[in-house]
Every structure is written in C-alpha cells, then in structure tokens.
Tab-separated table of C-alpha atoms in Angstrom:
chain	number	residue	atom	x	y	z
A	1	MET	CA	89.503	114.370	112.217
A	2	ASP	CA	86.067	112.860	111.471
A	3	ALA	CA	84.058	112.820	108.235
A	4	ALA	CA	82.688	116.306	108.940
A	5	ASP	CA	86.236	117.672	109.208
A	6	THR	CA	87.133	116.060	105.894
A	7	ALA	CA	84.052	117.543	104.231
A	8	ALA	CA	85.015	120.957	105.580
A	9	LEU	CA	88.521	120.590	104.155
A	10	ALA	CA	87.153	119.598	100.765
A	11	ALA	CA	84.714	122.498	100.807
A	12	ALA	CA	87.586	124.874	101.547
A	13	LEU	CA	89.223	124.126	98.199
A	14	THR	CA	89.539	127.208	96.047
A	15	GLU	CA	87.604	127.540	92.814
A	16	GLU	CA	90.842	126.994	90.902
A	17	GLN	CA	91.584	123.805	92.848
A	18	GLN	CA	88.076	122.492	92.249
A	19	GLU	CA	88.523	123.204	88.553
A	20	ILE	CA	91.800	121.271	88.498
A	21	ARG	CA	90.068	118.307	90.100
A	22	HIS	CA	87.013	118.317	87.833
A	23	THR	CA	88.959	118.835	84.618
A	24	LEU	CA	91.419	116.097	85.449
A	25	ARG	CA	88.703	113.649	86.513
A	26	ASP	CA	86.801	114.191	83.262
A	27	LEU	CA	89.915	113.606	81.179
A	28	LEU	CA	90.946	110.473	83.067
A	29	THR	CA	87.428	109.059	82.926
A	30	GLU	CA	87.649	109.370	79.155
A	31	ARG	CA	91.256	108.257	78.609
A	32	ALA	CA	92.352	106.115	81.597
A	33	GLY	CA	89.836	103.356	82.097
A	34	PRO	CA	90.933	99.769	82.845
A	35	ARG	CA	91.164	98.829	79.151
A	36	GLU	CA	93.063	101.970	78.212
A	37	ASN	CA	95.485	101.490	81.113
A	38	ARG	CA	96.193	97.898	80.117
A	39	GLU	CA	96.973	99.004	76.576
A	40	ALA	CA	99.178	101.832	77.851
A	41	THR	CA	101.260	99.592	80.129
A	42	ALA	CA	101.887	97.221	77.210
A	43	THR	CA	103.641	99.951	75.180
A	44	PRO	CA	107.453	100.314	75.235
A	45	GLU	CA	107.121	103.492	77.334
A	46	GLY	CA	104.689	101.909	79.795
A	47	TYR	CA	102.209	104.780	79.545
A	48	ASP	CA	99.977	106.605	77.049
A	49	THR	CA	102.233	109.254	75.502
A	50	GLU	CA	99.284	111.219	74.081
A	51	LEU	CA	97.594	111.346	77.482
A	52	TRP	CA	100.905	112.372	79.048
A	53	ALA	CA	101.192	115.241	76.544
A	54	ARG	CA	97.725	116.451	77.543
A	55	LEU	CA	98.394	116.088	81.267
A	56	SER	CA	101.739	117.873	81.121
A	57	GLY	CA	101.312	120.276	78.237
A	58	THR	CA	97.631	121.193	78.085
A	59	LEU	CA	96.832	120.913	81.813
A	60	GLY	CA	100.319	121.791	83.087
A	61	LEU	CA	100.203	119.017	85.661
A	62	VAL	CA	103.954	118.362	85.823
A	63	GLY	CA	104.799	121.998	86.407
A	64	ILE	CA	102.013	122.771	88.838
A	65	ALA	CA	104.401	122.877	91.821
A	66	LEU	CA	107.459	124.269	89.989
A	67	PRO	CA	108.424	127.965	90.236
A	68	GLU	CA	106.950	130.270	87.620
A	69	GLN	CA	110.421	131.404	86.539
A	70	TYR	CA	110.985	127.907	85.142
A	71	GLY	CA	107.657	127.628	83.358
A	72	GLY	CA	105.724	126.153	86.268
A	73	ALA	CA	102.550	127.379	87.922
A	74	GLY	CA	104.122	127.948	91.357
A	75	ARG	CA	101.112	126.449	93.151
A	76	GLY	CA	103.151	124.232	95.474
A	77	PRO	CA	102.748	120.610	96.591
A	78	ALA	CA	99.168	121.060	97.876
A	79	ALA	CA	97.859	121.665	94.350
A	80	LEU	CA	99.861	118.703	93.068
A	81	ALA	CA	98.308	116.561	95.808
A	82	LEU	CA	94.839	117.191	94.362
A	83	ALA	CA	96.083	116.042	90.975
A	84	CYS	CA	97.715	112.947	92.501
A	85	GLU	CA	94.454	112.018	94.198
A	86	GLU	CA	92.778	111.981	90.788
A	87	THR	CA	95.560	110.003	89.063
A	88	GLY	CA	95.359	107.554	91.955
A	89	ARG	CA	91.602	107.126	91.467
A	90	ALA	CA	92.228	106.062	87.876
A	91	LEU	CA	95.478	104.128	88.550
A	92	VAL	CA	96.777	105.994	85.520
A	93	PRO	CA	100.270	104.897	84.419
A	94	SER	CA	102.424	107.979	83.833
A	95	PRO	CA	105.891	109.411	84.640
A	96	LEU	CA	104.299	111.939	87.033
A	97	LEU	CA	105.665	110.339	90.219
A	98	ALA	CA	109.174	109.752	88.901
A	99	THR	CA	109.473	113.132	87.155
A	100	ALA	CA	107.472	115.726	89.098
A	101	VAL	CA	107.513	114.213	92.581
A	102	LEU	CA	110.986	112.671	92.894
A	103	ALA	CA	113.316	114.231	90.312
A	104	ALA	CA	112.151	117.824	89.787
A	105	PRO	CA	112.439	118.900	93.465
A	106	LEU	CA	116.004	117.561	93.615
A	107	ILE	CA	117.028	119.456	90.490
A	108	ALA	CA	115.387	122.607	91.863
A	109	ALA	CA	117.112	122.208	95.237
A	110	LEU	CA	120.604	121.147	94.143
A	111	GLY	CA	121.087	122.094	90.504
A	112	THR	CA	123.342	124.878	89.342
A	113	PRO	CA	121.610	127.929	87.799
A	114	ASP	CA	122.463	126.601	84.337
A	115	GLN	CA	121.137	123.131	85.123
A	116	ARG	CA	117.893	124.511	86.519
A	117	ALA	CA	117.438	126.833	83.550
A	118	GLU	CA	118.031	123.988	81.104
A	119	LEU	CA	116.090	121.175	82.743
A	120	LEU	CA	113.165	122.568	84.759
A	121	PRO	CA	111.328	124.283	81.865
A	122	ARG	CA	111.510	121.033	79.880
A	123	ILE	CA	110.163	119.131	82.873
A	124	ALA	CA	107.375	121.673	83.314
A	125	ASP	CA	106.164	121.333	79.720
A	126	GLY	CA	106.422	117.537	79.762
A	127	SER	CA	109.116	117.249	77.092
A	128	LEU	CA	111.655	115.800	79.566
A	129	THR	CA	110.915	112.793	81.759
A	130	CYS	CA	113.192	111.824	84.641
A	131	ALA	CA	113.837	108.975	87.042
A	132	LEU	CA	115.652	108.698	90.363
A	133	ALA	CA	118.049	105.742	90.529
A	134	VAL	CA	119.420	104.556	93.864
A	135	PRO	CA	121.361	101.330	94.479
A	136	GLY	CA	119.544	98.091	95.153
A	137	GLY	CA	116.103	98.365	96.716
A	138	SER	CA	116.971	101.277	99.012
A	139	LEU	CA	114.637	103.970	97.628
A	140	THR	CA	112.643	104.324	100.842
A	141	LEU	CA	115.866	104.559	102.899
A	142	ALA	CA	117.470	107.012	100.488
A	143	LEU	CA	114.413	109.259	100.904
A	144	GLY	CA	114.666	108.964	104.698
A	145	LEU	CA	111.188	107.456	105.041
A	146	THR	CA	111.987	104.287	106.974
A	147	GLY	CA	115.415	105.102	108.380
A	148	ASP	CA	118.116	107.729	108.742
A	149	ASN	CA	119.669	108.115	105.297
A	150	THR	CA	122.867	109.491	106.880
A	151	ALA	CA	123.437	106.453	109.086
A	152	GLU	CA	123.968	103.768	106.465
A	153	ASP	CA	126.149	103.479	103.356
A	154	TRP	CA	123.134	102.674	101.165
A	155	SER	CA	124.755	104.280	98.108
A	156	GLY	CA	127.887	102.117	98.457
A	157	GLY	CA	130.619	102.241	101.066
A	158	GLY	CA	134.355	102.568	100.639
A	159	ARG	CA	135.437	101.629	97.124
A	160	ALA	CA	132.909	98.863	96.412
A	161	GLY	CA	129.216	98.111	96.515
A	162	GLY	CA	126.232	100.198	95.510
A	163	ILE	CA	127.017	102.712	92.760
A	164	GLN	CA	130.469	104.253	92.641
A	165	ALA	CA	131.445	107.555	91.017
A	166	ARG	CA	134.947	108.390	89.772
A	167	ALA	CA	136.066	111.865	88.811
A	168	THR	CA	137.916	112.224	85.507
A	169	ASP	CA	140.121	114.954	84.121
A	170	GLY	CA	137.089	116.909	82.893
A	171	ALA	CA	135.495	117.260	86.323
A	172	GLY	CA	134.886	120.889	87.161
A	173	ASP	CA	135.766	122.141	83.673
A	174	GLY	CA	132.226	122.311	82.310
A	175	GLY	CA	132.307	118.769	80.898
A	176	ALA	CA	130.622	115.672	82.256
A	177	GLY	CA	133.727	114.840	84.267
A	178	TRP	CA	132.473	111.713	86.056
A	179	ARG	CA	132.119	107.989	85.415
A	180	LEU	CA	129.620	105.753	87.199
A	181	TYR	CA	129.784	102.044	87.967
A	182	GLY	CA	127.111	99.900	89.605
A	183	GLU	CA	123.477	98.928	89.435
A	184	ALA	CA	120.060	100.168	90.545
A	185	THR	CA	117.389	97.480	90.489
A	186	GLN	CA	114.097	99.277	91.233
A	187	VAL	CA	114.063	102.482	89.185
A	188	LEU	CA	110.556	103.828	88.624
A	189	ASP	CA	110.145	104.585	84.908
A	190	GLY	CA	113.877	104.004	84.526
A	191	HIS	CA	113.486	102.167	81.218
A	192	SER	CA	111.983	105.176	79.421
A	193	ALA	CA	113.169	108.299	81.262
A	194	ASP	CA	115.099	110.844	79.219
A	195	LEU	CA	117.232	111.781	82.227
A	196	LEU	CA	118.413	109.706	85.184
A	197	LEU	CA	119.309	111.201	88.561
A	198	VAL	CA	121.715	108.679	90.041
A	199	ALA	CA	122.741	108.569	93.686
A	200	ALA	CA	126.340	107.376	93.854
A	201	HIS	CA	129.116	107.076	96.395
A	202	THR	CA	132.476	108.721	95.876
A	203	GLY	CA	135.588	109.704	97.767
A	204	GLY	CA	136.706	106.294	98.988
A	205	PHE	CA	137.418	106.262	102.729
A	206	ALA	CA	139.047	109.672	103.009
A	207	ARG	CA	136.162	111.836	101.698
A	208	SER	CA	133.292	109.368	101.698
A	209	ARG	CA	130.080	111.018	100.505
A	210	THR	CA	126.927	110.523	98.445
A	211	LEU	CA	126.323	112.778	95.452
A	212	LEU	CA	123.678	112.996	92.738
A	213	PHE	CA	124.599	112.750	89.070
A	214	LEU	CA	122.811	113.372	85.784
A	215	VAL	CA	122.961	110.577	83.223
A	216	ARG	CA	121.336	111.491	79.953
A	217	GLY	CA	119.559	108.744	78.047
A	218	ARG	CA	119.271	108.669	74.279
A	219	ALA	CA	116.837	106.937	71.959
A	220	ASP	CA	119.726	105.024	70.360
A	221	GLY	CA	121.249	104.155	73.730
A	222	ALA	CA	124.024	105.789	75.733
A	223	PRO	CA	127.507	104.267	76.118
A	224	GLY	CA	127.842	102.398	79.388
A	225	LEU	CA	124.116	102.629	80.224
A	226	VAL	CA	121.988	99.462	80.096
A	227	ARG	CA	118.316	99.655	81.038
A	228	THR	CA	116.066	96.602	81.316
A	229	ARG	CA	112.371	96.808	82.104
A	230	ARG	CA	111.335	94.466	84.919
A	231	SER	CA	108.258	92.318	85.422
A	232	VAL	CA	106.500	93.930	88.384
A	233	LEU	CA	103.497	93.366	90.607
A	234	ASP	CA	101.835	96.619	89.573
A	235	PRO	CA	102.206	97.270	85.819
A	236	THR	CA	101.061	100.878	86.288
A	237	ARG	CA	104.283	101.460	88.280
A	238	PRO	CA	106.858	100.276	85.707
A	239	GLN	CA	110.370	99.685	86.983
A	240	ALA	CA	113.737	99.001	85.395
A	241	VAL	CA	117.131	97.620	86.266
A	242	VAL	CA	119.708	100.285	85.417
A	243	GLU	CA	123.298	99.125	84.910
A	244	LEU	CA	126.076	101.704	84.788
A	245	ARG	CA	129.222	100.405	83.140
A	246	ASP	CA	131.676	103.275	82.981
A	247	ALA	CA	128.752	105.563	82.119
A	248	GLU	CA	129.401	109.250	81.542
A	249	ALA	CA	127.742	111.495	84.122
A	250	GLU	CA	127.480	115.124	85.182
A	251	LEU	CA	127.441	116.207	88.806
A	252	LEU	CA	124.119	117.729	89.862
A	253	GLY	CA	124.996	121.075	91.435
A	254	GLY	CA	128.367	121.500	93.078
A	255	GLU	CA	130.235	120.672	96.240
A	256	PRO	CA	129.703	120.918	99.106
A	257	ALA	CA	126.004	120.070	98.890
A	258	ASP	CA	123.541	118.629	101.384
A	259	VAL	CA	122.463	115.792	99.117
A	260	LEU	CA	121.136	113.598	101.917
A	261	GLY	CA	119.156	116.479	103.367
A	262	ALA	CA	117.634	117.244	99.958
A	263	LEU	CA	116.695	113.596	99.515
A	264	ALA	CA	114.999	113.519	102.929
A	265	THR	CA	113.081	116.742	102.216
A	266	THR	CA	111.960	115.357	98.865
A	267	GLY	CA	110.963	112.127	100.597
A	268	ARG	CA	108.670	113.879	103.060
A	269	THR	CA	106.825	115.715	100.280
A	270	ALA	CA	106.742	112.600	98.116
A	271	ALA	CA	105.172	110.672	101.001
A	272	MET	CA	102.303	113.171	101.172
A	273	LEU	CA	101.758	112.977	97.409
A	274	LEU	CA	101.894	109.177	97.448
A	275	ALA	CA	99.343	109.262	100.268
A	276	ALA	CA	97.093	111.410	98.064
A	277	GLU	CA	97.369	108.815	95.295
A	278	ALA	CA	96.566	105.986	97.698
A	279	VAL	CA	93.578	107.877	99.123
A	280	GLY	CA	92.274	108.468	95.614
A	281	ALA	CA	92.656	104.788	94.778
A	282	ALA	CA	90.979	103.652	98.002
A	283	GLY	CA	88.120	106.079	97.467
A	284	ALA	CA	87.596	104.809	93.911
A	285	VAL	CA	87.403	101.186	95.060
A	286	LEU	CA	84.944	102.083	97.807
A	287	ASP	CA	82.737	104.259	95.601
A	288	ARG	CA	82.409	101.611	92.928
A	289	THR	CA	81.766	98.874	95.449
A	290	ILE	CA	79.006	100.892	97.141
A	291	ALA	CA	77.418	101.650	93.762
A	292	HIS	CA	77.496	97.974	92.830
A	293	LEU	CA	76.049	97.034	96.190
A	294	GLY	CA	73.144	99.411	95.579
A	295	ALA	CA	72.396	97.603	92.324
A	296	ARG	CA	72.467	94.284	94.166
A	297	GLU	CA	70.082	95.629	96.779
A	298	ARG	CA	67.572	96.718	94.158
A	299	SER	CA	67.781	93.302	92.524
A	300	GLY	CA	66.540	91.585	95.715
A	301	ARG	CA	69.762	90.301	97.284
A	302	SER	CA	69.438	88.586	100.690
A	303	GLU	CA	68.816	91.174	103.427
A	304	GLY	CA	71.213	89.489	105.873
A	305	ALA	CA	74.064	89.307	103.365
A	306	LEU	CA	73.618	92.942	102.399
A	307	LEU	CA	73.626	94.129	106.022
A	308	ALA	CA	76.891	92.306	106.696
A	309	VAL	CA	78.531	93.857	103.654
A	310	LYS	CA	77.231	97.327	104.571
A	311	GLY	CA	78.831	97.038	108.008
A	312	THR	CA	82.160	96.107	106.465
A	313	LEU	CA	81.994	98.983	103.992
A	314	ALA	CA	81.152	101.438	106.774
A	315	ASP	CA	84.340	100.447	108.595
A	316	LEU	CA	86.351	100.849	105.397
A	317	TYR	CA	84.808	104.270	104.803
A	318	VAL	CA	86.073	105.423	108.202
A	319	GLN	CA	89.579	104.187	107.358
A	320	VAL	CA	89.647	105.947	104.008
A	321	GLU	CA	88.322	109.228	105.425
A	322	ALA	CA	90.902	109.144	108.227
A	323	ALA	CA	93.639	108.732	105.623
A	324	ARG	CA	92.187	111.557	103.530
A	325	SER	CA	92.072	113.859	106.554
A	326	LEU	CA	95.722	113.182	107.418
A	327	THR	CA	96.748	113.708	103.796
A	328	TYR	CA	94.892	117.019	103.478
A	329	ALA	CA	96.396	118.169	106.769
A	330	ALA	CA	99.911	117.250	105.608
A	331	ALA	CA	99.328	119.090	102.314
A	332	ARG	CA	98.023	122.253	103.979
A	333	GLU	CA	100.480	122.370	106.870
A	334	PRO	CA	103.713	120.628	105.810
A	335	GLY	CA	105.723	119.213	108.679
A	336	PRO	CA	108.583	116.763	109.050
A	337	GLU	CA	106.377	113.746	109.785
A	338	GLY	CA	102.959	114.655	108.391
A	339	GLY	CA	103.644	113.110	104.979
A	340	PRO	CA	105.074	109.771	106.189
A	341	LEU	CA	102.286	109.329	108.754
A	342	ALA	CA	99.644	110.132	106.120
A	343	LEU	CA	101.285	107.634	103.780
A	344	ALA	CA	101.228	104.912	106.440
A	345	GLN	CA	97.509	105.462	107.038
A	346	ALA	CA	96.729	105.694	103.311
A	347	LEU	CA	98.630	102.514	102.422
A	348	GLU	CA	96.782	100.597	105.125
A	349	ALA	CA	93.427	102.013	103.991
A	350	LEU	CA	94.082	101.085	100.364
A	351	ARG	CA	95.283	97.604	101.265
A	352	ALA	CA	92.271	96.963	103.514
A	353	THR	CA	89.744	98.411	101.077
A	354	ALA	CA	91.109	96.700	97.977
A	355	GLY	CA	91.612	93.410	99.844
A	356	GLU	CA	88.052	93.395	101.148
A	357	CYS	CA	86.692	94.276	97.731
A	358	VAL	CA	88.638	91.413	96.138
A	359	ARG	CA	86.867	89.125	98.615
A	360	LEU	CA	83.499	90.699	97.909
A	361	ASP	CA	83.974	90.072	94.183
A	362	GLY	CA	83.245	86.438	94.878
A	363	ASP	CA	80.769	87.098	97.674
A	364	ALA	CA	78.279	89.972	97.650
A	365	GLY	CA	80.034	91.455	94.619
A	366	SER	CA	81.899	94.675	93.992
A	367	PHE	CA	82.835	95.566	90.428
A	368	SER	CA	83.656	93.276	87.583
A	369	GLY	CA	86.635	92.698	85.339
A	370	GLY	CA	89.155	92.143	88.120
A	371	GLU	CA	89.506	95.875	88.807
A	372	ALA	CA	89.642	95.345	92.557
A	373	GLN	CA	92.685	93.115	92.058
A	374	LEU	CA	94.479	95.950	90.232
A	375	PHE	CA	93.952	98.269	93.203
A	376	PHE	CA	95.204	95.572	95.574
A	377	GLN	CA	98.340	95.194	93.431
A	378	ARG	CA	98.925	98.958	93.675
A	379	ALA	CA	98.638	98.770	97.490
A	380	ALA	CA	101.070	95.856	97.744
A	381	SER	CA	103.547	97.394	95.300
A	382	ASP	CA	103.642	100.773	97.058
A	383	GLU	CA	104.178	99.098	100.433
A	384	LEU	CA	107.163	97.238	98.992
A	385	LEU	CA	108.602	100.408	97.435
A	386	PHE	CA	107.878	103.012	100.122
A	387	GLY	CA	106.868	101.193	103.303
A	388	PRO	CA	105.821	99.119	105.048
A	389	ALA	CA	103.394	101.242	107.050
A	390	ARG	CA	104.718	100.075	110.417
A	391	ARG	CA	108.241	101.211	109.525
A	392	LEU	CA	106.984	104.592	108.314
A	393	ARG	CA	105.331	105.090	111.698
A	394	ALA	CA	108.351	103.792	113.610
A	395	ARG	CA	110.678	106.219	111.832
A	396	ALA	CA	108.291	109.110	112.519
A	397	ALA	CA	108.251	108.160	116.183
A	398	GLU	CA	112.061	108.084	116.277
A	399	ARG	CA	112.356	111.524	114.696
A	400	THR	CA	109.851	113.106	117.054
A	401	GLY	CA	111.487	111.523	120.093
A	402	LEU	CA	108.394	109.553	121.063
A	403	PHE	CA	110.506	106.587	122.174
A	404	GLY	CA	113.614	108.448	123.278
A	405	GLU	CA	116.012	110.969	121.849
A	406	VAL	CA	115.070	112.807	118.669
A	407	ALA	CA	116.703	111.171	115.650
A	408	ALA	CA	118.569	113.019	112.912
C-alpha cells in the first residue's frame, strides 16, 4: 500500500473510532508529556494511577475488546489498535499491554466460567491489573512469534528448569491446589500487577505439558512470591523478576486445554497491537521533527543542509506509512501472519526514525529535551522483548511454507 491507501484506510474509520482517537489524544497530550511520564515511571507502580483510572474507567480502554457480558465494549482488537497507536505516540507508561493485550485474552480463552465471571469484569473496569510471567527471557517464543512454541521446552523440561508446577491434595477440589517453583526474569509490569498468569511445566516425563496458573498478589506480599523491579532500557516498559518459592497457585481453566495454541493466538493479536504502538511512536517522532525543521527553515538555516534533511525525512515517512498500512490491514483482516509481519515493519520503522532523529538532534535539529532518545529506547527495548524483526519475518515465512513445508 502507498500513502494514498493509508489515507483511505484512515478516512474509513467510523465516527466512533475517530472519537476514541481524538478523545484519547487530547487526554494524553494533557497528562502524558515527557515530564509527566518521567514522574510516573519513578513511582512504585511505574505509571500514573490517576491517568490509568481515567483510561480504564472513564474511557473504558482496557475493556474495549472484551465481550459485553463481562463489562467490556465488545469492539474487538481493531478498536484497541487505535487506542494503542495513541498510547504509543505519547510513550505513556501503563499496564495496558500486560493486562488488556496479554493477560485478558488468555483468561477469556482458557478460564472456567467462574474465573471469567470473577476476573474479566474487574479487568474491564481497570480495578485488576495482570501480568504474564514466562520463564527466563522466552516471552516471544512462548507467544509463538519467533519460533514454534510447541517444539521447545521453554517452560521447563522434565523435573527441572524453567518454572515447575506440582499438584497438591487440593487440586481439583475448588482450592488453589498447586505449588509453583522457579523464576521469570522479564515480566512486564510484574512488580505491580494484582494477578500473575504464570506459564509452568508439569507432569514430569510421563505427562509433560505446559499449563497456565493464577498467582494472586497482595499489597502485603504473598507467601512464596518475591517480585523485584528491574532496571530496564525503556522505563515506560517496567519489568520485574518474579521468583516463585513454593507459591500457591490456581490452575487457569481445566484439563485438557490447548494452552500453547491460546498463547500463539494471543501472540498474533499482541503483535498487531504492538505494531500499532510502534507506528504511533514513529509517527510522533516524525511529526515533531518535521515541525521543528519548519521552524529552522523559517529562521534561515542553510539551504543545502535543509534539503539533505528533507530527503532523509521523506524516506522515513515512506517507512512509517508502510508500517501503518500493514498494521491497519492486520487489524481489519486478522490472519495468522499479518500481526507479526506488521510488527517487524513497525519495529524497523521506529528504530530507523528514532535513530535518525537522535542524530539530527545534534545536526539539523529535531526536538529538544532528549525526547528522540526515549523513542529510540522504546524501539530497542521492544526488539529485545518481541523480536528481532528478522526473526519475526523468518517465523512468518516458515509458517506460510515460503521456504519449505508449512510449520506448526
């Protein structure tokens, strides 16, 4: 798609979708500027709790894709993508990704009727935040984005490694019934989430399988659960090390359950929503740089220097619009590889745009206060967590059979 196609897609947004975008942009312009974001990331939660209450409660952002029967709006992932594009533009720190994008779909897909009835309405109104914890740094593999999540024992093989789950006498009798042992080292919003969804291995060698468990956090701490906030490249994506030392847990759903399939399905949608965030961030960097360049031009900057910068920005504009087109297409027509391919393009566009703008800060100039560096940190952090782009594309090619047999 070219720029005209993208404009046509944007114009095709419904009045309701346009209202979501405008309302959210106005709020984030007021409450999520660079200074406000820095202050928010320095809090124990890692985000502005008042802003989160407005986003989730007043605007209903968290529940926008959840079914109406659980207090959501039932608008689906496409509407959430518009919201993610706006939160990406502002680099707003919030539990939206961990709660609405990663955890809520898994609870909706795998939870028992009682679990869904208890948890999803609280997620929809913003009173319950969640985090997905997987062993080590295997989040992208667990979600099936860069490899087949059924082919490797990423959750822990046999009786050791990863995170292990052990059934107790209460299993299946309505109690928690499980104990977890192990560690997850890159848990998005894991230090503050009210509820952890933990991927753990159980069954030893005879019935080896990966299941998802609910571990409920408490303000005064939970026995056997140790959470430590990490120093990270992108402070707007806070992470924690989660240690499980004989921690009490509840099985999400029942057995048998296609946990790996649900993780892969969630991963494909999450990739599209992450792409929307990256497109929003790349567009924000580009818009501000172009505006600053216009001010430089009016102030009598060298004609030759300005022409060179304009050429560079034109190339970046094409990259960003290509990523936006792929993201909109993946949102409107969900497919198995649309989200990961859009994410690959969006990550590259954000990295290139933010990287060039960091250079221009000391050259022809972009925008002050080190903002471009913050966008570059977001690009690098997301590639480490969910990429890299080349592996996203390689996995998509494997699944579609481009280089041979179709993968699982």
